[in-house]
Tab-separated table of C-alpha atoms and ligand atoms in Angstrom:
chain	number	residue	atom	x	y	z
A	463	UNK	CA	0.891	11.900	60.682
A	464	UNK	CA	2.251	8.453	61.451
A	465	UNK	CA	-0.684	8.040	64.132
A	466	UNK	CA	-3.116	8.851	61.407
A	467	UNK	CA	-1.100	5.908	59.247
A	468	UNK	CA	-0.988	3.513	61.430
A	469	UNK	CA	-5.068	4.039	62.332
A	470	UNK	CA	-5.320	3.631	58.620
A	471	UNK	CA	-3.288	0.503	58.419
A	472	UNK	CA	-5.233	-0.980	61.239
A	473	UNK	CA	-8.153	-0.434	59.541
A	474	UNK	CA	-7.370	-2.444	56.267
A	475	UNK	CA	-6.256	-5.032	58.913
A	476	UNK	CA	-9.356	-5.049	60.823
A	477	UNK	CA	-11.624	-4.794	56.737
A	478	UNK	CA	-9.608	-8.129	55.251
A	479	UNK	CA	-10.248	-10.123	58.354
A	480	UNK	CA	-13.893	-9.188	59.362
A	481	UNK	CA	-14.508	-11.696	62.432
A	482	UNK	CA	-17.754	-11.913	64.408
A	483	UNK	CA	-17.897	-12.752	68.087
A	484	UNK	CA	-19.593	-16.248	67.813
A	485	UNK	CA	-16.094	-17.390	65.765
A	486	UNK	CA	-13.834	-19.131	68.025
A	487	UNK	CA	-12.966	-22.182	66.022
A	488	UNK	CA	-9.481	-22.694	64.300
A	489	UNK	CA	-9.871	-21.322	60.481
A	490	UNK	CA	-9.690	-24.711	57.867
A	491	UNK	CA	-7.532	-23.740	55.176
A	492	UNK	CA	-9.244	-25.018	51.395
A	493	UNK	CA	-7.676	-26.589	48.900
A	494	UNK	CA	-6.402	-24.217	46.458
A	495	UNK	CA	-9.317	-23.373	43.493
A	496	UNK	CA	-9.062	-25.006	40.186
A	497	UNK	CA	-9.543	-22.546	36.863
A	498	UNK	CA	-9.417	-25.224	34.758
A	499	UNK	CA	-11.502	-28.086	33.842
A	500	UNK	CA	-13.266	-30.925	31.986
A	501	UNK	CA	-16.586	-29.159	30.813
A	502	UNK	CA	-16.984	-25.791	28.799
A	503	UNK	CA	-19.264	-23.550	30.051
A	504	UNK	CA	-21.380	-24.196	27.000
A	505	UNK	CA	-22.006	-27.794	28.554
A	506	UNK	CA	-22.408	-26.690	31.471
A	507	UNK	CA	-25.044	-23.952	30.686
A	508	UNK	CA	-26.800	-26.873	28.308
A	509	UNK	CA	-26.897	-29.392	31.384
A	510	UNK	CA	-27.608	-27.472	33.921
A	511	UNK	CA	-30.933	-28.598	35.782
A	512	UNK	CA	-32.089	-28.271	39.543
A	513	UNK	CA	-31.394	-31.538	41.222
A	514	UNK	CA	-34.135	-32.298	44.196
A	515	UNK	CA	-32.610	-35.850	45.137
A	516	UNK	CA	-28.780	-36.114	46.587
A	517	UNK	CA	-27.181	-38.922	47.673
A	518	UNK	CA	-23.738	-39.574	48.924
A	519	UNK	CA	-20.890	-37.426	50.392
A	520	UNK	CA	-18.989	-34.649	48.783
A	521	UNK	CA	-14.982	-34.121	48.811
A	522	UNK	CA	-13.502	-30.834	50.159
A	523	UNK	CA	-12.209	-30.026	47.061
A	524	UNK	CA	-15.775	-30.287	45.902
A	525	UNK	CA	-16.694	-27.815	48.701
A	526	UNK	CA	-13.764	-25.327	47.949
A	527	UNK	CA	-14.604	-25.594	44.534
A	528	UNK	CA	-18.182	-24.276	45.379
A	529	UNK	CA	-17.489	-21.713	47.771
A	530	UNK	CA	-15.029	-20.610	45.292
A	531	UNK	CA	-17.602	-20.378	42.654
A	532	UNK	CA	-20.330	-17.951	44.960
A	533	UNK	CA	-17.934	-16.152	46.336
A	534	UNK	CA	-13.671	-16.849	46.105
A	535	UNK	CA	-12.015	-13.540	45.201
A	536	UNK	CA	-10.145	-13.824	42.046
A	537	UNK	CA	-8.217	-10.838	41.750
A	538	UNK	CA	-4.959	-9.514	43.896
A	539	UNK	CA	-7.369	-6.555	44.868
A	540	UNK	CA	-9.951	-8.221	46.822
A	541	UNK	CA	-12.761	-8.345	43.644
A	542	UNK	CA	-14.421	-11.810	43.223
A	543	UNK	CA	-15.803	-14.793	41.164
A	544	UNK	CA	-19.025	-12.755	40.900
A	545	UNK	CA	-19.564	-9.263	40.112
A	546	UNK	CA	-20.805	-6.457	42.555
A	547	UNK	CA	-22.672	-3.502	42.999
A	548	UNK	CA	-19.623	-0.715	43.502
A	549	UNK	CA	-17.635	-3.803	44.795
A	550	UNK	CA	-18.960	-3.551	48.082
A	551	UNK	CA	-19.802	-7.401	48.398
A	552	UNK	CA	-22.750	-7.213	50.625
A	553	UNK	CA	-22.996	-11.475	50.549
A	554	UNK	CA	-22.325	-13.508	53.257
A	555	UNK	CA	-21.515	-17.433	52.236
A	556	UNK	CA	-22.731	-20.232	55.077
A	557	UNK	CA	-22.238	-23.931	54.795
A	558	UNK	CA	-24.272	-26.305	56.649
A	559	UNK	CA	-21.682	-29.312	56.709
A	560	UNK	CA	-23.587	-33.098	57.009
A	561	UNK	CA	-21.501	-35.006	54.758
A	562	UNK	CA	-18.270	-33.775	53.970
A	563	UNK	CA	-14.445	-35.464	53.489
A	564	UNK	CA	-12.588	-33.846	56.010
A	565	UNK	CA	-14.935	-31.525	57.604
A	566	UNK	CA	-16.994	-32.136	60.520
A	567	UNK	CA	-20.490	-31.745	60.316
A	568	UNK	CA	-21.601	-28.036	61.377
A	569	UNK	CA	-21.679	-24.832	60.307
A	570	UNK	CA	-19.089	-22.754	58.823
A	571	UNK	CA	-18.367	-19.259	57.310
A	572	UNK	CA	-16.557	-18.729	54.325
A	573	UNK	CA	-14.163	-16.082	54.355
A	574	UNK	CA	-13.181	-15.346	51.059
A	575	UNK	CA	-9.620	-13.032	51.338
A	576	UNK	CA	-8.547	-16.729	53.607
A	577	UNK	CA	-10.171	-18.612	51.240
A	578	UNK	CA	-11.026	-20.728	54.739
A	579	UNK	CA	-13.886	-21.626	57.127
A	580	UNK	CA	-14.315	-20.544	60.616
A	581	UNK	CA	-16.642	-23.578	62.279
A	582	UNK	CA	-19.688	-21.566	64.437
A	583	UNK	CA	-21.248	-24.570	65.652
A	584	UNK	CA	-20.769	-28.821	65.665
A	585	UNK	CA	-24.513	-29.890	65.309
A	586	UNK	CA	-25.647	-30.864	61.864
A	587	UNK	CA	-28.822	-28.505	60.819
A	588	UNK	CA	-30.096	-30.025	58.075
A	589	UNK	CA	-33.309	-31.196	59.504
A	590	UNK	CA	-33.686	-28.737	61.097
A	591	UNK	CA	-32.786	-25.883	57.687
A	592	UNK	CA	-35.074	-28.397	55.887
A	593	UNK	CA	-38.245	-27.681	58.307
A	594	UNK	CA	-37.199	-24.251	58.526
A	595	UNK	CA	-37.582	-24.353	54.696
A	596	UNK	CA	-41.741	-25.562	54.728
A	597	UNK	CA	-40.460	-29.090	54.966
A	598	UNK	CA	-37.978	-28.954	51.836
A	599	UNK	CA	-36.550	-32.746	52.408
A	600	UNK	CA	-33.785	-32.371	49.651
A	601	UNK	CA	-31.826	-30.520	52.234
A	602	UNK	CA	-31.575	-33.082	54.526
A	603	UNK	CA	-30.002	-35.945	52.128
A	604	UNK	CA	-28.043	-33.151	50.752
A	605	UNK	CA	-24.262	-33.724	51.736
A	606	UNK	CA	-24.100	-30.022	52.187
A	607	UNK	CA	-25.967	-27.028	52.278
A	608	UNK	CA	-24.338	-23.476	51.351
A	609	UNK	CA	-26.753	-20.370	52.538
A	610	UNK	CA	-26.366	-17.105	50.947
A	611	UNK	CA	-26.944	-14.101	53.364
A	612	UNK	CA	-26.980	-10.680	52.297
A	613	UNK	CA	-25.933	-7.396	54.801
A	614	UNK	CA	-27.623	-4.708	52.914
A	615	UNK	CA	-26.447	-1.994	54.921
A	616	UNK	CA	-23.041	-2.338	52.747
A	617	UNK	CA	-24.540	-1.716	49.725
A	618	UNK	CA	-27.200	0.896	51.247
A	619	UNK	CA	-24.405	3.210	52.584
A	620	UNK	CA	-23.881	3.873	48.891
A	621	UNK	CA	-26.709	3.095	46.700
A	622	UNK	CA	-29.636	4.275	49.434
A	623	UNK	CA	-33.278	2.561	48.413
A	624	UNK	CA	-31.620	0.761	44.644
A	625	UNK	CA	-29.899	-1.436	47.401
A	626	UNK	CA	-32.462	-3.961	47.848
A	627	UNK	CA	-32.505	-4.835	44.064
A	628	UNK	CA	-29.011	-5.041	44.053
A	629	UNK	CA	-28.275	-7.448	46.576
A	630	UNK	CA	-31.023	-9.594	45.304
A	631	UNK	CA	-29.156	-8.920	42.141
A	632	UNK	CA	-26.082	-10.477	43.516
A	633	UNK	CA	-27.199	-13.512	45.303
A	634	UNK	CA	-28.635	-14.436	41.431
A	635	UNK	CA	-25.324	-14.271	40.077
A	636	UNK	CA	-23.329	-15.993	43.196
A	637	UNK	CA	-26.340	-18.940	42.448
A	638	UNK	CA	-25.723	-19.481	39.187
A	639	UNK	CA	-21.815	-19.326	39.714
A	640	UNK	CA	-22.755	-22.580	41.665
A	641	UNK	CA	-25.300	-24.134	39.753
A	642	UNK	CA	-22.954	-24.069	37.115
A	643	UNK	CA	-19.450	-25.243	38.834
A	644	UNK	CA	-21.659	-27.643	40.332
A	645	UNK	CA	-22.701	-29.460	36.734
A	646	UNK	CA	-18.486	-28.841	35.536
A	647	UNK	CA	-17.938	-31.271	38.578
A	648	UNK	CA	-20.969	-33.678	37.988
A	649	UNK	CA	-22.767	-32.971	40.951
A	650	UNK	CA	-26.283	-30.652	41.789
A	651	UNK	CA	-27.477	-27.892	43.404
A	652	UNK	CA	-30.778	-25.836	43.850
A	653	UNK	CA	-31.553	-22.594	44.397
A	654	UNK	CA	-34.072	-22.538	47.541
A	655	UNK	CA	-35.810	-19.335	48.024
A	656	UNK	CA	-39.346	-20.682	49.769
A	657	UNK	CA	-38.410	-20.683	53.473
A	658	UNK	CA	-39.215	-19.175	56.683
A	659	UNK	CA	-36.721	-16.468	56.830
A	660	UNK	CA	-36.790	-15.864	60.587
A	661	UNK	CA	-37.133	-20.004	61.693
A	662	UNK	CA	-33.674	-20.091	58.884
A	663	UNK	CA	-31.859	-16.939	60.876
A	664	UNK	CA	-32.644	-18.621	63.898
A	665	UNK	CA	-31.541	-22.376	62.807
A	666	UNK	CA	-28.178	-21.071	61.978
A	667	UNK	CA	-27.863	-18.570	64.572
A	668	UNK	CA	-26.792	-15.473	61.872
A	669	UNK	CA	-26.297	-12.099	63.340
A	670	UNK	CA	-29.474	-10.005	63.012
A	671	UNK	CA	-28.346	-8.128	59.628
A	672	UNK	CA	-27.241	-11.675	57.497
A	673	UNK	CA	-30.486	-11.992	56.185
A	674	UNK	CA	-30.751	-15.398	54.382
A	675	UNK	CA	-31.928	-14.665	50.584
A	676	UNK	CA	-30.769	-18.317	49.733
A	677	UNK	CA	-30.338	-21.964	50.121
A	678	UNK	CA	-28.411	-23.831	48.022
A	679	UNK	CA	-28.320	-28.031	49.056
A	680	UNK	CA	-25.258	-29.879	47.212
A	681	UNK	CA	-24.171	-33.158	46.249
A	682	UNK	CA	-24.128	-35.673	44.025
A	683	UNK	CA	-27.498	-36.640	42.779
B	654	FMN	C1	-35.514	-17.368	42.903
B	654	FMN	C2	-35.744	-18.865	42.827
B	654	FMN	C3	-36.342	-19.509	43.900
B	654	FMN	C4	-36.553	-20.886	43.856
B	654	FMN	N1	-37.066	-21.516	44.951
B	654	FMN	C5	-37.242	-22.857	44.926
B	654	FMN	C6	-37.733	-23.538	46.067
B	654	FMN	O1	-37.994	-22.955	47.115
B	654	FMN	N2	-37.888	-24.879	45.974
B	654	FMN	C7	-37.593	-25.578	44.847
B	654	FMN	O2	-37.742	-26.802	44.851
B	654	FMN	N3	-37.114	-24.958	43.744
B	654	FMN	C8	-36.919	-23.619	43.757
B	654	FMN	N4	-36.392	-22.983	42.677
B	654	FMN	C9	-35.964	-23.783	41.494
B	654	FMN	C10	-36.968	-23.704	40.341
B	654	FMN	O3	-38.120	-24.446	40.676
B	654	FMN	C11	-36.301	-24.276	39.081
B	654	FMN	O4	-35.240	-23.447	38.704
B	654	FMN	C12	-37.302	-24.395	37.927
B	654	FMN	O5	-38.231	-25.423	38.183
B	654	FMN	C13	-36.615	-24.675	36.590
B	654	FMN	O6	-35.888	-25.882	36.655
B	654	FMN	P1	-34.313	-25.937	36.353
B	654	FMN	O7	-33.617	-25.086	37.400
B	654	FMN	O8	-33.945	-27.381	36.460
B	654	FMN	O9	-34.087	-25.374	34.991
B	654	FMN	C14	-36.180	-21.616	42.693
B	654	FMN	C15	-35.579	-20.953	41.627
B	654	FMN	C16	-35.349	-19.601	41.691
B	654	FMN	C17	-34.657	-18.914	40.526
């Protein structure tokens, strides 16, 4: 009985902090989320437009802020900022760091139960994502770049063939989350779906089942 327990409790262990074997960096802690601010959402909705020229760098609170937004859980039991299919959160958040406050350029995964970043690699990618994207410039002036993956298994185990349309479902929503806390903070974003998605898997070095469904570039325009 207390085996059984304890093989239990080390499994909720092991399911809040999923690691993969590339992640050796030190986790960077976030600054803590804001739920309040300067523009409604009305506004927001109203302004909202896709921004295809960035210039200049973005805070960290900027990038916690957006993370937050696809992704940040916002409920003591694990469920978060956007909805999901049998709450199985299937998305995986990447940033592609060029120029950030306080982060080194690289790439990072967002764990959202840490609300942190585990660095995978120090070169910047954005060239690189940009070319990978049929030549997309904006993503190389961007100051950041945050890639939506999706792991359909997750949502498969449960949901069988309707998985597909739900994941696809769900990278929508975690989008808009940060088109829109992107125009409450005055800055842009755009929702990239024309790429190459095996050059883009490659470029970032994602396991085999993070299939990239989006990029999003960020900054101020
Ligand atoms: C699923 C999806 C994929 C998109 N892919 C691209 C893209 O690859 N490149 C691009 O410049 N814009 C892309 N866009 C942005 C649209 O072009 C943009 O939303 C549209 O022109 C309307 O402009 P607005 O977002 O400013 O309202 C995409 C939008 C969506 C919803």
């Amino acid at each position: 009985m207390i085996r059984s327990l304890c093989f239990i409790l080390l499994l909720c262990i092991m399911e809040s902090q999923v690691t993969f074997a590339s992640e050796s960096g030190q986790p960077l802690k976030l600054p803590q989320p804001e739920t309040r601010g300067d523009m409604s959402v009305e506004q927001a909705i109203a302004g909202r437009r896709s921004l295809r020229h960035y210039s200049g760098r973005l805070a960290l609170a900027d990038v916690s802020q957006l993370l937050w937004a696809a992704q940040g859980e916002t409920h003591p039991n694990g469920y978060r900022a956007t909805p999901s299919a049998g709450a199985l959160y299937p998305l995986e958040v990447y940033l592609v760091v060029g120029e950030v406050a306080g982060l080194p350029a690289g790439i990072y995964r967002y764990r959202p139960a840490k609300h942190d970043l585990i660095q995978l690699g120090t070169a910047d990618l954005r060239r690189e994502l940009a070319s990978a994207a049929h030549g997309q410039s904006y993503m190389q002036t961007a100051a950041a770049v945050l890639v939506i993956t999706g792991v359909y298994e997750r949502t498969r185990k449960k949901y069988g063939r309707r998985a597909r349309r739900y994941v696809h479902m769900e990278v929508g929503l975690a989008a808009e989350n940060v088109y829109l806390q992107a125009q409450a903070r005055g800055l842009g974003t755009l929702l990239i779906g024309a790429f190459d998605d095996e050059r883009v898997q490659g470029v970032l070095g994602l396991p085999d089942d993070h299939e990239p469904l989006g990029l999003m570039p960020l900054g101020p325009g």
